[in-house]
């Protein structure tokens, strides 16, 4: 089972505070830490820790952050041959604030992530050869995402698209997507339907399925996830595992990476989503983006402990 991620790498500069400051407000008392992050790299690490062979296609600058991020990924046994280094470019940076409830706000300076071209992606995918699942968040140029989706879909490789950060997508991209994985904010932005109830979610899901996505998996944080089958239009609710949240950063990335692993192993979409839900719950109990991502044994143990009857 081999997974290719086309996506971003960022250095996360994180401050923990009792609450996230409002515009114009200065708050003291925060603790500062640096973590490797970026949605693409996080999804790649999540998949690798859960046992998949993973290659990441992306871009960093020729600075110390870029060096450090590439080295970290190599330690996770991720193929970094297609993480290009842009001379004179700056590596992506995310400024993250995490509050006492583990909620975050994130500002990203994309830097080299946005210098990835369709030509880079074509070359890298040709060199990588065969693989089972393509995974992409939206932190690289949209045209690179479209190119990668086209190549994968021509080869009948499954395409997982995590539309984060949210943006409105054209049907010609959505038609290439096997599983679209938005959270509730992304669904609301993509469909112009605010999600206040399960009925809203269903209405928005129908809209996205009509736009071309074959399946839709809406993640709702500690409210679980809703899976919509594009063929049968059947809706299945996947409950969340209740946990004490420390930091929700990268929980969505963990879900995406774990889902890709489950699908590449031949699990059904529902079984893969249940596995992903356990992995994501576990990630929420730890601080940081990549340091929070669990390995296979930790997820197995978590599921078996949670499924024990009292
Ligand atoms: O999804 C979490 C990630 O979003 C962070 O690691 C940060 O780099 C931003 O890209």
Tab-separated table of C-alpha atoms and ligand atoms in Angstrom:
chain	number	residue	atom	x	y	z
A	1	UNK	CA	0.000	0.000	0.000
A	2	UNK	CA	1.491	3.257	-1.168
A	3	UNK	CA	0.144	6.751	-0.603
A	4	UNK	CA	1.220	9.946	-2.346
A	5	UNK	CA	0.499	13.318	-0.738
A	6	UNK	CA	0.685	16.541	-2.746
A	7	UNK	CA	0.755	19.240	-0.107
A	8	UNK	CA	2.300	21.808	2.160
A	9	UNK	CA	5.087	21.842	4.715
A	10	UNK	CA	5.086	24.557	7.389
A	11	UNK	CA	7.019	25.276	10.526
A	12	UNK	CA	4.384	25.846	13.225
A	13	UNK	CA	5.171	28.597	15.747
A	14	UNK	CA	2.732	27.919	18.551
A	15	UNK	CA	1.685	29.971	21.583
A	16	UNK	CA	-0.566	28.410	24.234
A	17	UNK	CA	-2.816	30.906	26.016
A	18	UNK	CA	-5.845	30.741	28.300
A	19	UNK	CA	-7.840	32.218	25.412
A	20	UNK	CA	-7.216	33.380	21.848
A	21	UNK	CA	-6.680	37.188	21.804
A	22	UNK	CA	-9.364	39.328	20.110
A	23	UNK	CA	-8.326	41.870	17.422
A	24	UNK	CA	-6.394	44.677	19.127
A	25	UNK	CA	-5.892	42.684	22.333
A	26	UNK	CA	-2.500	41.641	23.787
A	27	UNK	CA	-2.434	38.698	26.182
A	28	UNK	CA	0.492	37.575	28.327
A	29	UNK	CA	1.178	34.233	29.847
A	30	UNK	CA	1.596	32.148	26.713
A	31	UNK	CA	4.083	29.304	26.349
A	32	UNK	CA	5.892	29.180	22.984
A	33	UNK	CA	6.880	26.018	21.083
A	34	UNK	CA	7.932	25.133	17.543
A	35	UNK	CA	6.495	22.044	15.832
A	36	UNK	CA	6.795	20.579	12.328
A	37	UNK	CA	3.473	21.035	10.538
A	38	UNK	CA	1.727	21.927	7.296
A	39	UNK	CA	-1.394	20.042	6.285
A	40	UNK	CA	0.367	18.031	3.549
A	41	UNK	CA	3.277	16.992	5.755
A	42	UNK	CA	0.925	16.221	8.673
A	43	UNK	CA	-1.224	13.967	6.488
A	44	UNK	CA	1.901	12.240	5.164
A	45	UNK	CA	3.232	11.640	8.694
A	46	UNK	CA	-0.162	10.387	9.909
A	47	UNK	CA	-0.245	7.807	7.101
A	48	UNK	CA	3.395	6.759	7.587
A	49	UNK	CA	2.999	6.253	11.366
A	50	UNK	CA	-0.025	4.061	10.683
A	51	UNK	CA	2.070	1.794	8.465
A	52	UNK	CA	1.800	3.086	4.875
A	53	UNK	CA	4.620	3.679	2.418
A	54	UNK	CA	4.367	7.420	1.746
A	55	UNK	CA	5.852	9.935	-0.695
A	56	UNK	CA	5.315	13.679	-0.294
A	57	UNK	CA	5.371	16.116	-3.213
A	58	UNK	CA	5.891	19.710	-2.067
A	59	UNK	CA	8.256	22.669	-1.738
A	60	UNK	CA	10.328	24.320	0.974
A	61	UNK	CA	12.728	27.287	0.935
A	62	UNK	CA	16.514	26.954	1.270
A	63	UNK	CA	16.419	27.976	4.944
A	64	UNK	CA	16.838	26.229	8.290
A	65	UNK	CA	13.064	25.561	8.646
A	66	UNK	CA	13.053	23.781	5.290
A	67	UNK	CA	16.090	21.686	6.218
A	68	UNK	CA	14.587	20.737	9.532
A	69	UNK	CA	11.167	19.806	8.040
A	70	UNK	CA	12.741	17.602	5.352
A	71	UNK	CA	14.928	15.881	7.959
A	72	UNK	CA	11.934	15.198	10.227
A	73	UNK	CA	9.998	13.605	7.364
A	74	UNK	CA	12.953	11.458	6.381
A	75	UNK	CA	13.066	10.152	9.991
A	76	UNK	CA	9.438	9.039	9.502
A	77	UNK	CA	10.549	6.989	6.463
A	78	UNK	CA	8.688	9.295	4.103
A	79	UNK	CA	10.095	9.615	0.579
A	80	UNK	CA	11.226	13.274	0.445
A	81	UNK	CA	12.872	13.054	-2.997
A	82	UNK	CA	10.028	15.178	-4.374
A	83	UNK	CA	10.072	17.824	-1.640
A	84	UNK	CA	11.816	20.471	-3.714
A	85	UNK	CA	14.085	23.132	-2.219
A	86	UNK	CA	13.572	26.598	-3.768
A	87	UNK	CA	16.787	28.647	-3.805
A	88	UNK	CA	16.072	32.014	-2.192
A	89	UNK	CA	12.584	30.882	-1.183
A	90	UNK	CA	11.120	30.943	2.325
A	91	UNK	CA	9.664	27.830	3.936
A	92	UNK	CA	5.988	28.042	4.897
A	93	UNK	CA	5.302	29.240	8.439
A	94	UNK	CA	2.115	28.933	10.507
A	95	UNK	CA	1.485	31.211	13.498
A	96	UNK	CA	-0.796	29.215	15.787
A	97	UNK	CA	-2.553	30.164	19.003
A	98	UNK	CA	-4.031	27.375	21.126
A	99	UNK	CA	-6.440	28.125	23.981
A	100	UNK	CA	-7.099	26.240	27.227
A	101	UNK	CA	-9.798	24.122	25.549
A	102	UNK	CA	-7.388	23.007	22.815
A	103	UNK	CA	-9.077	25.155	20.121
A	104	UNK	CA	-6.795	27.028	17.747
A	105	UNK	CA	-6.504	29.901	15.313
A	106	UNK	CA	-3.944	29.652	12.517
A	107	UNK	CA	-2.330	32.262	10.225
A	108	UNK	CA	-0.171	30.843	7.436
A	109	UNK	CA	2.595	32.479	5.370
A	110	UNK	CA	2.678	29.922	2.555
A	111	UNK	CA	6.098	30.865	1.139
A	112	UNK	CA	7.583	28.109	-1.019
A	113	UNK	CA	4.415	25.964	-0.805
A	114	UNK	CA	2.876	28.198	-3.446
A	115	UNK	CA	5.829	27.802	-5.811
A	116	UNK	CA	4.936	24.164	-6.530
A	117	UNK	CA	4.028	23.881	-10.224
A	118	UNK	CA	1.996	21.433	-12.286
A	119	UNK	CA	5.254	20.512	-14.048
A	120	UNK	CA	6.840	19.609	-10.671
A	121	UNK	CA	3.857	17.425	-9.832
A	122	UNK	CA	3.846	15.676	-13.240
A	123	UNK	CA	7.572	14.941	-12.986
A	124	UNK	CA	7.314	13.663	-9.417
A	125	UNK	CA	4.293	11.444	-10.097
A	126	UNK	CA	6.002	9.948	-13.118
A	127	UNK	CA	9.113	9.173	-11.046
A	128	UNK	CA	7.064	7.667	-8.196
A	129	UNK	CA	5.198	5.284	-10.533
A	130	UNK	CA	2.435	3.107	-9.080
A	131	UNK	CA	0.579	3.945	-5.890
A	132	UNK	CA	-2.843	3.327	-4.342
A	133	UNK	CA	-4.221	6.603	-2.984
A	134	UNK	CA	-3.582	10.289	-3.703
A	135	UNK	CA	-4.146	12.689	-0.782
A	136	UNK	CA	-4.320	16.485	-1.090
A	137	UNK	CA	-5.178	19.434	1.157
A	138	UNK	CA	-5.491	22.922	-0.388
A	139	UNK	CA	-2.265	24.609	0.752
A	140	UNK	CA	-0.571	24.445	-2.676
A	141	UNK	CA	-1.754	26.127	-5.904
A	142	UNK	CA	-5.105	24.820	-7.143
A	143	UNK	CA	-3.679	24.039	-10.578
A	144	UNK	CA	-1.172	21.589	-9.027
A	145	UNK	CA	-4.032	19.870	-7.242
A	146	UNK	CA	-6.039	19.626	-10.433
A	147	UNK	CA	-3.030	18.210	-12.337
A	148	UNK	CA	-2.364	15.581	-9.682
A	149	UNK	CA	-6.061	14.621	-9.528
A	150	UNK	CA	-6.182	14.257	-13.323
A	151	UNK	CA	-3.094	12.022	-13.432
A	152	UNK	CA	-4.372	9.840	-10.584
A	153	UNK	CA	-7.866	9.521	-11.951
A	154	UNK	CA	-6.544	8.539	-15.420
A	155	UNK	CA	-4.683	5.706	-13.661
A	156	UNK	CA	-7.824	4.844	-11.633
A	157	UNK	CA	-6.045	5.763	-8.396
A	158	UNK	CA	-8.329	6.959	-5.604
A	159	UNK	CA	-8.276	10.720	-4.985
A	160	UNK	CA	-8.888	12.061	-1.454
A	161	UNK	CA	-9.317	15.823	-1.305
A	162	UNK	CA	-9.301	17.691	1.996
A	163	UNK	CA	-10.574	21.184	1.035
A	164	UNK	CA	-8.654	22.961	3.801
A	165	UNK	CA	-8.269	25.868	4.075
A	166	UNK	CA	-11.729	26.308	2.570
A	167	UNK	CA	-12.277	27.628	-0.906
A	168	UNK	CA	-14.967	27.306	-3.541
A	169	UNK	CA	-14.039	24.524	-5.968
A	170	UNK	CA	-14.986	24.007	-9.607
A	171	UNK	CA	-16.928	20.939	-10.682
A	172	UNK	CA	-14.106	19.881	-13.037
A	173	UNK	CA	-11.943	19.223	-9.938
A	174	UNK	CA	-14.713	17.754	-7.768
A	175	UNK	CA	-15.579	15.256	-10.534
A	176	UNK	CA	-12.101	13.736	-10.107
A	177	UNK	CA	-12.522	13.283	-6.350
A	178	UNK	CA	-13.432	9.911	-4.819
A	179	UNK	CA	-13.709	11.146	-1.245
A	180	UNK	CA	-14.110	14.816	-0.350
A	181	UNK	CA	-13.207	15.449	3.303
A	182	UNK	CA	-14.313	18.903	4.514
A	183	UNK	CA	-15.096	20.025	8.056
A	184	UNK	CA	-18.304	21.934	8.800
A	185	UNK	CA	-16.747	25.381	8.128
A	186	UNK	CA	-15.415	24.239	4.774
A	187	UNK	CA	-18.793	22.756	3.792
A	188	UNK	CA	-20.533	26.010	4.709
A	189	UNK	CA	-18.111	28.067	2.619
A	190	UNK	CA	-18.196	25.723	-0.377
A	191	UNK	CA	-21.997	25.492	-0.477
A	192	UNK	CA	-23.068	28.818	1.045
A	193	UNK	CA	-25.214	26.826	3.497
A	194	UNK	CA	-24.419	27.468	7.196
A	195	UNK	CA	-24.524	24.150	9.087
A	196	UNK	CA	-26.797	24.552	12.093
A	197	UNK	CA	-28.504	21.166	12.033
A	198	UNK	CA	-28.194	17.665	10.587
A	199	UNK	CA	-30.725	18.713	7.913
A	200	UNK	CA	-28.425	21.563	6.810
A	201	UNK	CA	-25.514	19.120	6.611
A	202	UNK	CA	-27.566	16.769	4.423
A	203	UNK	CA	-28.671	19.621	2.131
A	204	UNK	CA	-25.086	20.868	1.773
A	205	UNK	CA	-23.840	17.313	1.202
A	206	UNK	CA	-26.370	16.779	-1.604
A	207	UNK	CA	-25.139	19.987	-3.219
A	208	UNK	CA	-21.486	18.847	-3.115
A	209	UNK	CA	-22.380	15.394	-4.441
A	210	UNK	CA	-24.302	17.012	-7.303
A	211	UNK	CA	-21.180	19.061	-8.067
A	212	UNK	CA	-19.319	15.819	-8.748
A	213	UNK	CA	-17.644	14.420	-5.595
A	214	UNK	CA	-18.265	10.661	-5.503
A	215	UNK	CA	-18.372	10.413	-1.711
A	216	UNK	CA	-18.404	12.972	1.040
A	217	UNK	CA	-17.138	12.635	4.583
A	218	UNK	CA	-17.897	15.684	6.715
A	219	UNK	CA	-15.817	15.871	9.891
A	220	UNK	CA	-17.530	17.603	12.805
A	221	UNK	CA	-14.811	17.545	15.487
A	222	UNK	CA	-16.094	16.163	18.791
A	223	UNK	CA	-19.540	15.768	17.167
A	224	UNK	CA	-18.281	12.885	14.991
A	225	UNK	CA	-18.478	12.649	11.209
A	226	UNK	CA	-21.137	12.107	8.551
A	227	UNK	CA	-20.511	9.910	5.547
A	228	UNK	CA	-22.577	10.443	2.386
A	229	UNK	CA	-22.420	7.780	-0.299
A	230	UNK	CA	-22.619	9.433	-3.711
A	231	UNK	CA	-24.196	6.373	-5.383
A	232	UNK	CA	-26.886	5.409	-2.888
A	233	UNK	CA	-27.167	8.841	-1.234
A	234	UNK	CA	-27.191	6.951	2.052
A	235	UNK	CA	-25.993	8.882	5.124
A	236	UNK	CA	-24.061	7.203	7.941
A	237	UNK	CA	-23.140	8.846	11.228
A	238	UNK	CA	-19.745	8.015	12.722
A	239	UNK	CA	-19.646	8.980	16.421
A	240	UNK	CA	-16.541	10.636	17.870
A	241	UNK	CA	-14.623	9.008	20.723
A	242	UNK	CA	-14.972	11.343	23.724
A	243	UNK	CA	-11.536	12.570	24.866
A	244	UNK	CA	-10.030	15.365	26.956
A	245	UNK	CA	-8.825	17.823	24.285
A	246	UNK	CA	-5.323	19.245	24.721
A	247	UNK	CA	-4.766	20.579	21.193
A	248	UNK	CA	-6.980	20.051	18.141
A	249	UNK	CA	-4.264	21.166	15.673
A	250	UNK	CA	-3.806	18.514	12.944
A	251	UNK	CA	-6.728	16.357	14.139
A	252	UNK	CA	-8.309	16.799	10.694
A	253	UNK	CA	-4.982	15.912	9.052
A	254	UNK	CA	-4.743	12.807	11.205
A	255	UNK	CA	-8.255	11.797	10.104
A	256	UNK	CA	-7.344	12.253	6.414
A	257	UNK	CA	-4.058	10.313	6.675
A	258	UNK	CA	-5.691	7.472	8.583
A	259	UNK	CA	-8.586	7.277	6.118
A	260	UNK	CA	-6.086	6.967	3.255
A	261	UNK	CA	-4.331	4.122	5.070
A	262	UNK	CA	-7.594	2.294	5.707
A	263	UNK	CA	-8.660	2.595	2.062
A	264	UNK	CA	-5.250	1.559	0.750
A	265	UNK	CA	-5.538	-1.599	2.882
A	266	UNK	CA	-8.886	-2.448	1.283
A	267	UNK	CA	-11.184	-1.355	4.131
A	268	UNK	CA	-14.638	-0.080	3.185
A	269	UNK	CA	-15.095	3.672	3.381
A	270	UNK	CA	-17.125	3.275	6.575
A	271	UNK	CA	-14.542	1.008	8.256
A	272	UNK	CA	-11.726	3.348	7.189
A	273	UNK	CA	-13.683	6.324	8.595
A	274	UNK	CA	-14.168	4.547	11.942
A	275	UNK	CA	-10.434	3.827	12.102
A	276	UNK	CA	-9.703	7.466	11.196
A	277	UNK	CA	-12.064	8.684	13.895
A	278	UNK	CA	-10.102	6.749	16.551
A	279	UNK	CA	-6.735	8.023	15.286
A	280	UNK	CA	-7.984	11.631	15.211
A	281	UNK	CA	-9.432	11.393	18.736
A	282	UNK	CA	-6.090	10.198	20.034
A	283	UNK	CA	-4.249	13.054	18.277
A	284	UNK	CA	-6.435	15.618	20.072
A	285	UNK	CA	-5.097	14.434	23.437
A	286	UNK	CA	-1.554	15.591	22.569
A	287	UNK	CA	0.093	18.941	21.793
A	288	UNK	CA	1.500	20.052	18.432
A	289	UNK	CA	0.832	19.012	14.842
A	290	UNK	CA	3.159	16.139	13.919
A	291	UNK	CA	4.105	15.176	17.513
A	292	UNK	CA	0.413	14.501	18.178
A	293	UNK	CA	-0.030	11.897	15.425
A	294	UNK	CA	-0.361	8.332	16.763
A	295	UNK	CA	1.197	5.138	15.454
A	296	UNK	CA	-0.632	1.929	14.612
A	297	UNK	CA	-0.184	0.223	17.982
A	298	UNK	CA	-1.405	3.269	19.865
A	299	UNK	CA	-4.568	3.405	17.739
A	300	UNK	CA	-5.152	-0.359	18.151
A	301	UNK	CA	-4.764	-0.084	21.912
A	302	UNK	CA	-7.023	2.987	22.079
A	303	UNK	CA	-9.782	1.213	20.109
A	304	UNK	CA	-9.559	-1.939	22.193
A	305	UNK	CA	-9.664	0.017	25.487
A	306	UNK	CA	-12.618	2.123	24.326
A	307	UNK	CA	-14.533	-0.933	23.081
A	308	UNK	CA	-14.168	-2.865	26.347
A	309	UNK	CA	-17.566	-3.310	27.959
A	310	UNK	CA	-17.601	-1.863	31.490
B	1	LIG	O1	-3.974	21.441	9.971
B	1	LIG	C1	-2.993	21.957	10.831
B	1	LIG	C2	-1.928	22.662	10.035
B	1	LIG	O2	-2.489	23.783	9.390
B	1	LIG	C3	-0.803	23.204	10.862
B	1	LIG	O3	0.213	22.267	11.080
B	1	LIG	C4	-0.371	24.445	10.109
B	1	LIG	O4	0.891	24.350	9.550
B	1	LIG	C5	-1.452	24.694	9.058
B	1	LIG	O5	-1.029	24.364	7.808
